[in-house]
XYZ file of C-alpha atoms in Angstrom:
716
model
C -100.221 -1.710 39.486
C -97.299 -1.451 41.891
C -97.442 -5.156 42.731
C -97.127 -5.925 39.019
C -94.282 -3.429 38.705
C -92.487 -5.046 41.642
C -92.989 -8.478 40.101
C -91.652 -7.308 36.751
C -88.616 -5.642 38.351
C -87.918 -8.758 40.397
C -88.245 -11.218 37.499
C -86.375 -9.122 34.932
C -83.933 -7.415 37.286
C -80.758 -8.393 35.447
C -82.161 -7.464 32.027
C -83.429 -4.115 33.311
C -80.042 -3.211 34.784
C -78.202 -4.236 31.597
C -80.659 -2.217 29.495
C -80.146 0.776 31.799
C -76.357 0.537 31.412
C -76.647 0.359 27.616
C -79.089 3.278 27.596
C -76.745 5.312 29.809
C -73.829 4.727 27.421
C -75.904 5.640 24.358
C -77.459 8.648 26.087
C -74.061 9.841 27.261
C -72.594 9.545 23.774
C -75.453 11.263 21.951
C -76.837 13.551 24.625
C -73.486 14.995 25.701
C -73.506 17.309 22.691
C -76.932 18.752 23.418
C -75.521 22.121 24.545
C -74.271 22.824 21.019
C -77.796 22.442 19.650
C -79.443 24.818 22.105
C -79.861 28.549 21.669
C -79.120 31.519 23.912
C -81.284 33.101 26.567
C -84.318 34.793 25.045
C -87.175 36.400 26.947
C -88.792 37.935 23.863
C -92.409 37.361 22.866
C -92.610 36.723 19.083
C -96.085 38.305 19.028
C -94.975 41.594 20.613
C -94.710 44.915 18.767
C -90.961 45.156 19.309
C -90.216 41.730 17.834
C -92.509 42.320 14.851
C -90.684 45.592 14.157
C -87.317 43.855 14.504
C -88.437 41.160 12.080
C -89.379 43.829 9.521
C -85.888 45.308 9.775
C -84.293 41.885 9.440
C -86.404 40.989 6.409
C -85.688 44.310 4.697
C -81.937 44.393 5.353
C -81.060 40.698 5.521
C -79.214 41.512 8.745
C -79.707 40.197 12.247
C -80.217 43.030 14.704
C -77.870 41.371 17.213
C -74.557 43.217 17.129
C -70.863 42.573 17.562
C -69.093 45.665 18.888
C -65.334 45.982 18.391
C -63.901 48.384 20.963
C -60.598 49.884 19.785
C -58.020 51.544 22.010
C -56.570 54.227 19.751
C -52.824 54.700 19.431
C -53.329 58.137 17.844
C -56.153 60.715 17.747
C -59.212 59.353 15.966
C -59.198 62.059 13.322
C -55.525 61.618 12.468
C -54.432 59.431 9.531
C -53.002 56.881 11.977
C -56.235 56.760 14.013
C -58.399 56.428 10.904
C -56.113 53.687 9.575
C -56.339 51.745 12.852
C -60.154 51.869 12.836
C -60.279 51.001 9.125
C -58.021 47.974 9.697
C -60.413 46.625 12.334
C -63.392 47.264 10.029
C -61.695 45.385 7.169
C -61.057 42.380 9.386
C -64.674 42.359 10.531
C -65.956 42.657 6.964
C -63.704 39.818 5.811
C -65.785 37.272 7.730
C -68.541 35.740 5.595
C -71.099 36.142 8.400
C -70.795 39.932 8.573
C -73.187 41.875 6.367
C -72.454 45.423 7.444
C -69.902 47.345 9.527
C -70.476 50.854 10.876
C -67.574 53.012 12.100
C -67.296 56.671 13.122
C -66.354 57.471 9.523
C -68.951 55.528 7.509
C -72.030 57.408 6.192
C -74.344 55.922 8.839
C -71.724 56.337 11.565
C -71.370 59.131 14.078
C -68.654 61.087 15.832
C -70.280 59.872 19.054
C -68.655 56.480 18.307
C -65.430 58.090 19.549
C -65.086 58.320 23.332
C -65.309 61.669 25.057
C -61.577 61.628 25.847
C -60.689 60.562 22.291
C -58.812 57.439 23.393
C -61.384 54.837 22.366
C -63.586 54.200 19.349
C -65.899 51.385 18.362
C -67.161 49.716 15.221
C -70.491 47.898 15.061
C -70.758 44.736 12.954
C -74.161 43.338 11.966
C -74.440 39.608 11.309
C -76.231 38.331 8.237
C -79.579 36.776 8.971
C -79.699 32.984 9.461
C -75.956 32.595 10.120
C -74.621 30.615 13.063
C -73.991 33.545 15.423
C -71.920 31.654 18.059
C -69.561 30.277 15.418
C -69.296 33.711 13.803
C -68.359 35.305 17.130
C -65.727 32.614 17.720
C -64.234 33.260 14.269
C -64.113 36.999 14.868
C -62.343 36.470 18.177
C -59.707 34.342 16.474
C -59.441 36.852 13.635
C -58.805 39.750 16.009
C -56.798 37.808 18.587
C -53.522 39.220 17.309
C -54.875 42.690 16.600
C -53.674 44.835 19.491
C -56.003 46.983 21.540
C -59.286 45.413 20.319
C -61.987 43.830 22.464
C -65.254 42.278 21.297
C -68.602 42.951 22.907
C -72.185 43.612 21.921
C -75.297 41.479 22.279
C -74.093 38.642 20.019
C -70.752 38.354 21.836
C -72.477 38.507 25.234
C -74.848 35.669 24.247
C -71.928 33.551 23.090
C -70.038 34.195 26.325
C -73.104 33.266 28.388
C -73.524 29.953 26.525
C -69.867 29.081 27.046
C -69.966 29.952 30.734
C -73.113 27.866 31.261
C -71.376 24.776 29.836
C -68.288 25.354 31.973
C -70.329 26.028 35.103
C -72.376 22.861 34.570
C -69.245 20.732 34.632
C -67.908 22.498 37.706
C -71.240 22.196 39.535
C -71.388 18.461 38.812
C -67.807 17.946 39.997
C -68.652 19.835 43.174
C -72.035 18.248 43.842
C -71.458 14.528 43.238
C -68.731 13.940 45.890
C -70.673 15.947 48.480
C -73.867 14.090 47.661
C -72.149 10.741 48.052
C -70.709 11.715 51.446
C -74.071 12.995 52.664
C -75.815 9.861 51.391
C -73.210 7.776 53.254
C -73.947 9.742 56.416
C -77.659 9.052 55.982
C -77.568 5.388 54.885
C -74.432 4.335 56.846
C -73.612 1.932 53.985
C -71.362 2.440 50.964
C -73.667 0.416 48.710
C -76.822 2.285 49.731
C -75.005 5.616 49.542
C -73.933 4.937 45.954
C -77.507 4.391 44.744
C -78.889 7.988 44.866
C -76.009 9.565 42.866
C -76.173 6.604 40.464
C -79.889 7.087 39.849
C -79.349 10.856 39.567
C -76.622 10.479 36.963
C -78.740 8.066 34.920
C -81.746 10.406 35.034
C -79.617 13.338 33.853
C -78.002 11.605 30.864
C -81.369 10.218 29.701
C -82.874 13.697 30.064
C -80.040 15.169 27.983
C -80.739 12.590 25.279
C -84.449 13.449 25.360
C -83.692 17.170 25.147
C -81.467 16.456 22.165
C -84.478 14.913 20.430
C -86.852 17.717 21.434
C -84.369 20.311 20.139
C -84.943 18.919 16.639
C -88.516 20.246 16.669
C -88.325 23.172 19.137
C -85.936 26.065 19.708
C -84.692 25.578 23.273
C -82.424 27.676 25.471
C -79.110 26.300 26.697
C -80.008 27.472 30.196
C -82.494 24.595 30.457
C -79.474 22.352 31.037
C -78.854 24.016 34.400
C -82.351 23.169 35.552
C -82.204 19.638 34.147
C -78.937 18.943 35.952
C -79.860 20.460 39.311
C -83.482 19.330 39.394
C -82.753 15.905 37.937
C -80.023 15.211 40.438
C -82.100 16.504 43.330
C -85.303 14.657 42.439
C -83.552 11.389 41.643
C -81.801 11.549 44.998
C -85.051 12.376 46.802
C -86.855 9.484 45.154
C -83.956 7.123 45.802
C -83.860 8.112 49.456
C -87.531 7.341 49.934
C -87.497 4.069 48.034
C -84.231 2.716 49.458
C -85.047 3.720 53.031
C -88.532 2.187 52.733
C -87.084 -0.992 51.215
C -84.655 -1.332 54.115
C -87.550 -0.807 56.515
C -89.687 -3.462 54.801
C -86.719 -5.816 54.525
C -86.123 -5.495 58.271
C -89.722 -6.631 58.832
C -90.077 -9.447 56.317
C -86.609 -10.111 54.938
C -85.395 -9.516 51.382
C -87.497 -10.615 48.447
C -90.440 -9.636 46.316
C -92.684 -9.073 49.324
C -90.428 -6.294 50.611
C -90.088 -4.850 47.120
C -93.849 -4.951 46.522
C -94.564 -3.280 49.868
C -91.974 -0.615 49.045
C -93.499 0.233 45.672
C -97.068 0.154 47.018
C -96.105 2.846 49.523
C -92.952 4.776 48.634
C -93.346 3.995 44.925
C -96.872 5.368 44.886
C -95.631 8.477 46.665
C -92.841 8.943 44.122
C -95.350 8.670 41.279
C -97.612 11.378 42.699
C -94.618 13.517 43.617
C -93.202 13.388 40.096
C -96.594 14.270 38.640
C -96.883 17.343 40.879
C -93.364 18.529 40.016
C -93.914 17.878 36.294
C -97.255 19.711 36.407
C -95.639 22.682 38.146
C -92.866 22.933 35.546
C -95.316 22.346 32.691
C -97.089 25.570 33.679
C -94.115 27.415 32.132
C -95.090 26.044 28.718
C -97.830 28.665 28.390
C -95.211 31.423 28.093
C -93.959 32.267 24.579
C -90.486 33.253 25.821
C -87.828 30.707 24.834
C -86.100 30.820 28.217
C -89.293 30.054 30.126
C -90.797 27.360 27.933
C -87.360 25.715 27.701
C -87.292 25.518 31.483
C -90.780 24.025 31.349
C -89.772 21.413 28.776
C -86.566 20.496 30.592
C -88.154 20.402 34.040
C -91.130 18.302 32.951
C -88.893 15.822 31.143
C -86.432 15.384 33.986
C -89.142 15.042 36.666
C -90.826 12.191 34.787
C -87.537 10.504 33.848
C -86.239 10.703 37.431
C -89.418 8.965 38.593
C -89.195 6.344 35.833
C -85.611 5.485 36.785
C -86.512 5.380 40.481
C -89.571 3.170 39.878
C -88.070 0.730 37.373
C -84.277 0.669 37.442
C -83.807 1.209 41.180
C -86.193 -1.642 42.193
C -84.326 -3.945 39.803
C -81.038 -3.017 41.490
C -82.601 -3.589 44.914
C -83.911 -6.976 43.777
C -80.396 -7.985 42.723
C -78.782 -6.656 45.894
C -81.233 -7.988 48.465
C -79.610 -7.751 51.904
C -76.407 -6.541 50.264
C -78.020 -3.111 50.022
C -76.598 -2.658 53.540
C -73.177 -4.006 52.552
C -69.855 -2.247 53.015
C -71.054 -0.446 56.105
C -68.202 0.554 58.430
C -68.444 -1.443 61.667
C -69.061 1.698 63.661
C -72.073 2.486 61.463
C -73.427 -1.047 61.065
C -75.605 -0.977 64.179
C -76.811 2.528 63.330
C -77.790 1.376 59.843
C -79.713 -1.556 61.285
C -81.479 0.776 63.726
C -82.392 3.178 60.922
C -84.155 0.357 59.121
C -86.361 -0.051 62.214
C -87.430 3.543 62.894
C -88.404 4.467 66.420
C -92.122 4.631 67.065
C -91.693 7.613 69.389
C -88.446 9.288 68.431
C -87.418 12.939 68.269
C -89.691 13.829 65.354
C -92.646 12.152 67.069
C -91.978 14.178 70.232
C -91.616 17.385 68.205
C -94.960 16.842 66.493
C -96.635 16.169 69.857
C -95.089 19.361 71.237
C -96.431 21.324 68.269
C -99.898 19.760 68.416
C -100.286 20.664 72.107
C -100.143 24.368 71.143
C -101.151 24.381 67.446
C -102.665 27.868 67.231
C -99.699 29.729 68.673
C -97.134 27.812 66.625
C -99.107 28.206 63.392
C -99.396 31.975 63.913
C -95.723 32.429 64.852
C -94.498 30.261 61.955
C -96.681 32.051 59.420
C -95.529 35.413 60.818
C -91.866 34.411 60.420
C -92.427 33.354 56.818
C -94.366 36.516 55.969
C -91.593 38.605 57.544
C -89.027 36.821 55.394
C -91.166 37.668 52.386
C -91.508 41.398 53.137
C -88.482 42.471 51.015
C -90.261 41.107 47.928
C -92.772 43.961 48.188
C -89.957 46.246 47.030
C -88.759 43.963 44.237
C -87.391 45.536 41.068
C -86.898 43.695 37.815
C -84.484 43.779 34.930
C -83.582 41.479 32.069
C -80.451 39.825 30.793
C -77.697 41.927 29.250
C -73.895 41.933 29.345
C -73.884 42.943 33.012
C -74.926 39.418 34.064
C -71.529 38.187 32.865
C -68.456 38.167 35.098
C -66.510 41.425 35.056
C -63.526 39.602 33.579
C -65.452 38.809 30.388
C -64.672 40.993 27.376
C -68.355 41.574 26.623
C -68.924 42.921 30.150
C -65.895 45.225 29.961
C -66.918 46.512 26.531
C -70.458 47.245 27.759
C -69.054 49.057 30.786
C -66.790 51.183 28.561
C -69.665 52.032 26.209
C -71.735 53.299 29.130
C -68.996 55.248 30.918
C -66.564 56.483 28.239
C -68.991 57.277 25.410
C -72.352 58.950 25.071
C -74.436 56.313 26.915
C -76.826 53.964 25.127
C -75.484 54.493 21.604
C -75.703 50.749 20.923
C -79.123 50.375 22.572
C -81.366 53.062 21.048
C -85.140 53.087 20.976
C -85.787 52.310 17.312
C -88.857 53.406 15.376
C -89.524 51.376 12.218
C -91.678 53.577 9.983
C -93.638 52.239 7.003
C -94.311 55.021 4.514
C -93.038 56.415 1.217
C -93.447 59.978 2.473
C -89.885 60.984 3.401
C -91.071 64.407 4.568
C -93.454 62.845 7.092
C -90.623 60.705 8.462
C -88.321 63.727 8.817
C -91.059 65.687 10.585
C -91.655 62.769 12.964
C -87.918 62.559 13.717
C -87.885 66.261 14.602
C -90.801 65.761 16.999
C -89.046 62.714 18.425
C -86.027 64.887 19.264
C -88.237 66.962 21.586
C -89.676 63.991 23.531
C -88.616 64.020 27.177
C -85.955 61.397 27.816
C -84.430 61.466 24.308
C -80.746 62.417 24.309
C -80.295 62.463 20.533
C -81.843 61.207 17.302
C -79.499 59.587 14.797
C -79.712 60.370 11.056
C -82.629 58.708 9.264
C -81.824 55.403 7.598
C -83.898 54.167 4.615
C -83.732 50.380 4.947
C -86.059 49.291 2.144
C -88.875 50.418 -0.136
C -91.188 52.454 2.085
C -89.339 51.428 5.257
C -87.307 53.743 7.515
C -85.273 53.322 10.671
C -85.198 56.130 13.244
C -82.894 55.617 16.243
C -83.555 57.683 19.376
C -80.741 57.494 21.930
C -82.282 57.487 25.437
C -80.870 59.682 28.181
C -80.986 56.815 30.701
C -79.763 53.221 30.623
C -81.785 51.011 28.324
C -83.343 48.900 31.080
C -84.066 51.756 33.489
C -87.547 52.871 34.432
C -86.958 56.187 32.654
C -86.189 54.444 29.348
C -89.248 52.227 29.731
C -91.408 55.316 30.221
C -89.744 56.810 27.155
C -90.912 53.812 25.107
C -94.501 54.459 26.197
C -94.191 58.157 25.291
C -92.804 57.360 21.833
C -95.538 54.801 21.206
C -98.130 57.386 22.218
C -96.686 59.949 19.802
C -99.035 60.504 16.848
C -97.651 59.613 13.419
C -99.347 59.776 9.978
C -97.957 56.343 9.083
C -97.756 52.818 10.450
C -94.786 52.234 12.705
C -93.420 49.882 15.341
C -91.095 50.619 18.252
C -88.285 48.214 19.071
C -84.859 48.156 20.686
C -83.635 46.872 24.042
C -85.887 49.160 26.096
C -88.978 48.303 24.030
C -88.146 44.603 24.194
C -88.079 44.800 27.990
C -91.375 46.706 28.144
C -93.027 44.099 25.909
C -91.415 41.272 27.858
C -92.948 42.465 31.130
C -96.336 42.963 29.461
C -96.219 39.461 27.990
C -95.216 37.860 31.293
C -98.020 39.651 33.124
C -100.633 38.632 30.535
C -99.658 34.943 30.541
C -99.119 34.641 34.291
C -102.794 34.175 35.315
C -103.147 31.249 32.904
C -99.960 29.614 34.198
C -100.945 30.085 37.842
C -104.450 28.796 37.167
C -103.180 25.651 35.454
C -100.656 25.108 38.231
C -103.282 25.404 40.946
C -105.824 23.184 39.170
C -103.375 20.382 38.349
C -101.963 20.433 41.891
C -105.442 20.252 43.404
C -106.403 17.346 41.141
C -103.223 15.344 41.764
C -103.329 15.816 45.537
C -107.029 14.934 45.591
C -106.267 11.762 43.646
C -103.643 10.906 46.238
C -105.494 11.812 49.452
C -109.207 11.800 48.597
C -109.489 15.153 50.402
C -110.304 18.614 49.038
C -109.056 20.383 52.180
C -105.481 19.071 52.110
C -104.818 20.222 48.512
C -106.127 23.725 49.274
C -104.026 23.859 52.424
C -100.986 22.756 50.397
C -101.510 25.694 48.024
C -101.597 28.130 50.954
C -98.443 26.695 52.539
C -96.649 26.711 49.195
C -97.537 30.382 48.798
C -95.981 31.122 52.196
C -92.832 29.201 51.260
C -92.525 31.061 47.974
C -93.049 34.477 49.553
C -90.230 33.752 52.001
C -87.908 32.512 49.234
C -88.637 35.566 47.072
C -87.888 37.809 50.039
C -84.533 36.096 50.532
C -83.707 36.667 46.841
C -84.449 40.392 47.068
C -82.533 40.687 50.348
C -79.434 39.103 48.804
C -79.326 39.850 45.081
C -81.301 43.062 44.671
C -79.883 44.708 47.783
C -76.360 43.521 46.961
C -75.613 41.473 50.077
C -73.064 38.619 50.174
C -71.486 39.820 46.918
C -68.028 38.747 48.058
C -69.153 35.366 49.373
C -71.281 34.497 46.330
C -68.984 36.164 43.809
C -71.384 38.457 41.940
C -72.108 42.138 41.354
C -75.667 43.218 42.093
C -77.704 44.695 39.247
C -79.993 46.342 41.791
C -82.858 44.189 40.519
C -83.881 40.585 39.888
C -84.116 39.035 36.457
C -87.782 39.361 35.498
C -88.139 35.715 34.485
C -86.574 34.243 37.627
C -89.602 34.600 39.943
C -91.643 32.595 37.433
C -89.058 29.821 37.122
C -88.489 29.787 40.872
C -92.242 29.762 41.464
C -92.705 26.681 39.289
C -89.657 24.824 40.644
C -90.165 25.682 44.313
C -93.920 25.091 44.109
C -93.326 21.631 42.692
C -90.685 20.801 45.288
C -92.778 22.091 48.196
C -95.641 19.908 47.032
C -93.107 17.107 46.583
C -92.136 17.121 50.265
C -95.748 17.584 51.262
C -96.661 14.460 49.304
C -94.009 12.433 51.140
C -95.298 13.527 54.537
C -98.998 13.225 53.696
C -98.495 9.740 52.297
C -97.141 8.456 55.632
C -99.829 10.315 57.583
C -102.522 8.813 55.371
C -100.924 5.379 55.612
C -100.991 5.520 59.421
C -104.567 6.825 59.418
C -105.714 4.081 57.034
C -104.231 1.551 59.464
C -106.463 2.833 62.254
C -104.419 5.553 63.973
C -106.240 8.640 65.241
C -105.785 11.889 63.347
C -103.262 13.297 65.833
C -101.434 10.005 66.146
C -101.268 9.631 62.362
C -99.633 13.055 62.069
C -97.069 12.188 64.743
C -96.304 8.817 63.152
C -96.060 10.377 59.696
C -93.616 13.027 60.867
C -91.555 10.454 62.746
C -91.374 8.167 59.719
C -90.444 10.964 57.294
C -88.717 13.622 59.407
C -85.176 12.329 59.096
C -85.657 11.281 55.468
C -87.189 14.603 54.378
C -84.416 16.479 56.186
C -81.771 14.378 54.445
C -83.553 14.727 51.096
C -83.783 18.499 51.513
C -80.122 18.726 52.481
C -79.067 16.658 49.487
C -81.326 18.650 47.193
C -79.907 21.927 48.496
C -76.428 20.645 47.636
C -77.548 19.525 44.163
C -79.352 22.735 43.207
C -77.299 25.012 45.451
C -74.187 24.061 43.490
C -75.439 26.512 40.895
C -74.757 29.316 43.344
C -71.186 28.853 42.091
C -72.275 29.857 38.573
C -70.706 33.005 37.167
C -74.044 34.010 35.584
C -76.031 36.103 38.065
C -79.529 34.830 37.276
C -78.344 31.207 37.512
C -77.053 32.056 40.989
C -80.489 33.477 41.759
C -82.146 30.228 40.698
C -79.749 28.096 42.764
C -79.931 30.211 45.918
C -83.681 30.815 45.637
C -84.534 27.143 45.157
C -82.221 26.057 47.974
C -83.813 28.664 50.259
C -87.328 27.480 49.362
C -86.415 23.839 49.996
C -84.738 24.640 53.322
C -87.687 26.745 54.501
C -90.200 24.118 53.416
C -88.356 21.210 55.037
C -87.978 23.027 58.365
C -90.594 25.650 59.139
C -93.378 24.159 57.022
C -93.008 20.393 57.492
C -91.848 20.470 61.119
C -94.096 23.225 62.479
C -96.812 24.472 60.154
C -98.078 21.115 58.848
C -98.592 19.403 62.249
C -100.113 22.536 63.793
C -102.636 22.991 60.971
C -103.393 19.262 60.854
C -104.204 19.395 64.567
C -106.322 22.536 64.246
C -108.442 21.070 61.443
C -108.604 17.525 62.824
C -110.969 15.268 60.879
C -111.825 18.181 58.576
C -108.443 17.654 56.902
C -109.868 14.607 55.136
C -113.224 16.088 54.145
C -114.556 15.792 50.626
C -118.110 15.980 49.249
C -119.764 12.582 48.988
C -119.709 12.498 45.149
C -115.967 13.162 45.168
C -115.426 10.463 47.800
C -117.216 7.979 45.568
C -115.164 9.149 42.580
C -111.928 8.704 44.506
C -112.959 5.206 45.562
C -113.751 4.272 41.945
C -110.395 5.590 40.750
C -108.710 2.885 42.797
C -105.769 5.069 43.770
C -105.613 3.938 47.390
C -102.673 1.983 48.652
C -103.038 -1.730 48.968
C -104.354 -3.323 52.147
C -102.008 -2.823 55.050
C -101.893 -4.384 58.484
C -103.395 -2.504 61.383
C -101.349 0.178 63.080
C -99.175 -0.919 65.968
C -99.613 0.948 69.217
C -96.978 3.603 69.675
C -94.439 3.128 72.406
C -90.935 4.190 73.132
C -89.471 0.964 71.812
C -88.246 0.401 68.291
C -90.666 -1.395 66.018
């Protein structure tokens, strides 16, 4: 397979490169507008009670339950003619937009005096969008409409979603501008050649624009979240660079042995190319596990991550070999004289260099090092035992954003939680029964107030209970359970921000076992297909779990506990976003397996050539140590650039993934892998006889290779 691929890339190199350039131009032109076609963050389960109740309200009223809140700084007391006129003017402007179906003020029948701040200096009006309107465009129009109206700020859930989408697009551009120059400089440091250094960012950019084009197509048939673009950019850039590093470095190594040509290219794809294929499959499988979740944010991450992992591999296995075939020895061109000899030496890796000596040091005392390393990683993971979770609201936005400031004012200057009540949607024609239920609701512990009943349709009522605690707090979540447990002589559903969060956590917990099971099974199958062992895949799962526990602990230590707020530019919510551990689990699990695949492939290659088990481990670590370190460093830059995002949970994803990659590339690959390989010895490669025969029939072994060369201190 890989010999044929190398032959095709060599014979059609010029055509492949031209086709790639044309595809990049087309993808850039069409895919660049993908952000406008993607929706906001959504962690709601369409099958949950809260969403079904919300849908009933929307169907009955024709109004979306997402709100735009206009906060008005009053120039006169609210009850005075001047104050009333100021509020009425804002309401008229809101109503004048075709997307607004209803406006509630302190003086409308369904309004309340609680919509005036306790000190009487502020008031707010709530505007409900018509169902099926373009909410982002409506929010933009309202901002322009009120831009010249003094003392008015826009907030609410619809405005917060619009602000988040805008910030994501801006942060993507800034992250790319930050990452690409740094990646090029780091690649230059690794390759010591301007031409070689340009290849990883080039492949990364091509993978990203093609992925954007693909997402544009998928968005025609699926509702995707705009936040998938962050993952596509960071993961695509990181994976493409990783794959480029392994293929280019292996090509230079093979070229140093046999000279440029198809033989070097074929040997590269048989080894590094095969590794890239298995690596991309493991990463894609890990991200695909998110597809089992019904939440838009999560399955969008799964779609985007799966697409970009496969496209990054396709570019690295087809376009990059064609470029290498055209370049030949010029892949080392434009190397500064000072670096020329170093570049030549890198292409002939030492048989017993620093990484070889480190692995030998570790394997002389494997038990102690394995225990100490595992203890360090478990200690790093201890903070995760106290993890608390929240979901996305206006507080994830920068403090400078209007939506954040409006939310803060609503919580501190008014009766809290007026715009985020626990809503009971009652289905009955018995008005007396509804009134009696509302009176009982008033006495439920945790209810601050119950708003006047609202008939919203034939036999349909809305009852809003204002919670005494913040909507996402544990107290408000317990209130939801108490209200749901309250007996009623009619059918009803409970919704609102607090109920949405309760249902979100329930949905995540119910789908998680399926996702984890699929992730484990696919990883075991792919690693078995690569190694022919059942022990190595199981060991990989255990080491990945250690890596993830450490990364989760780092996240809690930083973001939940509020450390490094000044350095990272965020304000702690005192909790992690509830969906982030799942996304981080999938991404970091795939990447940890990714680096494990690179190392295991060289260990297996050395073992297949006749090296002993211990010697194969030492050779494998020597051949991959510097490359994996460089790949991890470059990946940390690519994904870590999202630590500059102004959205808190995007920071969490960037920092958490970078931490997982750094931990995996250092503690796991340098210490834990060689120590466990030494402890298990030949048992690492064990598989039942039927599975060994199956693996042999699958034909997934690398091509015949020459025998291993005895290890010495000289360069091979």
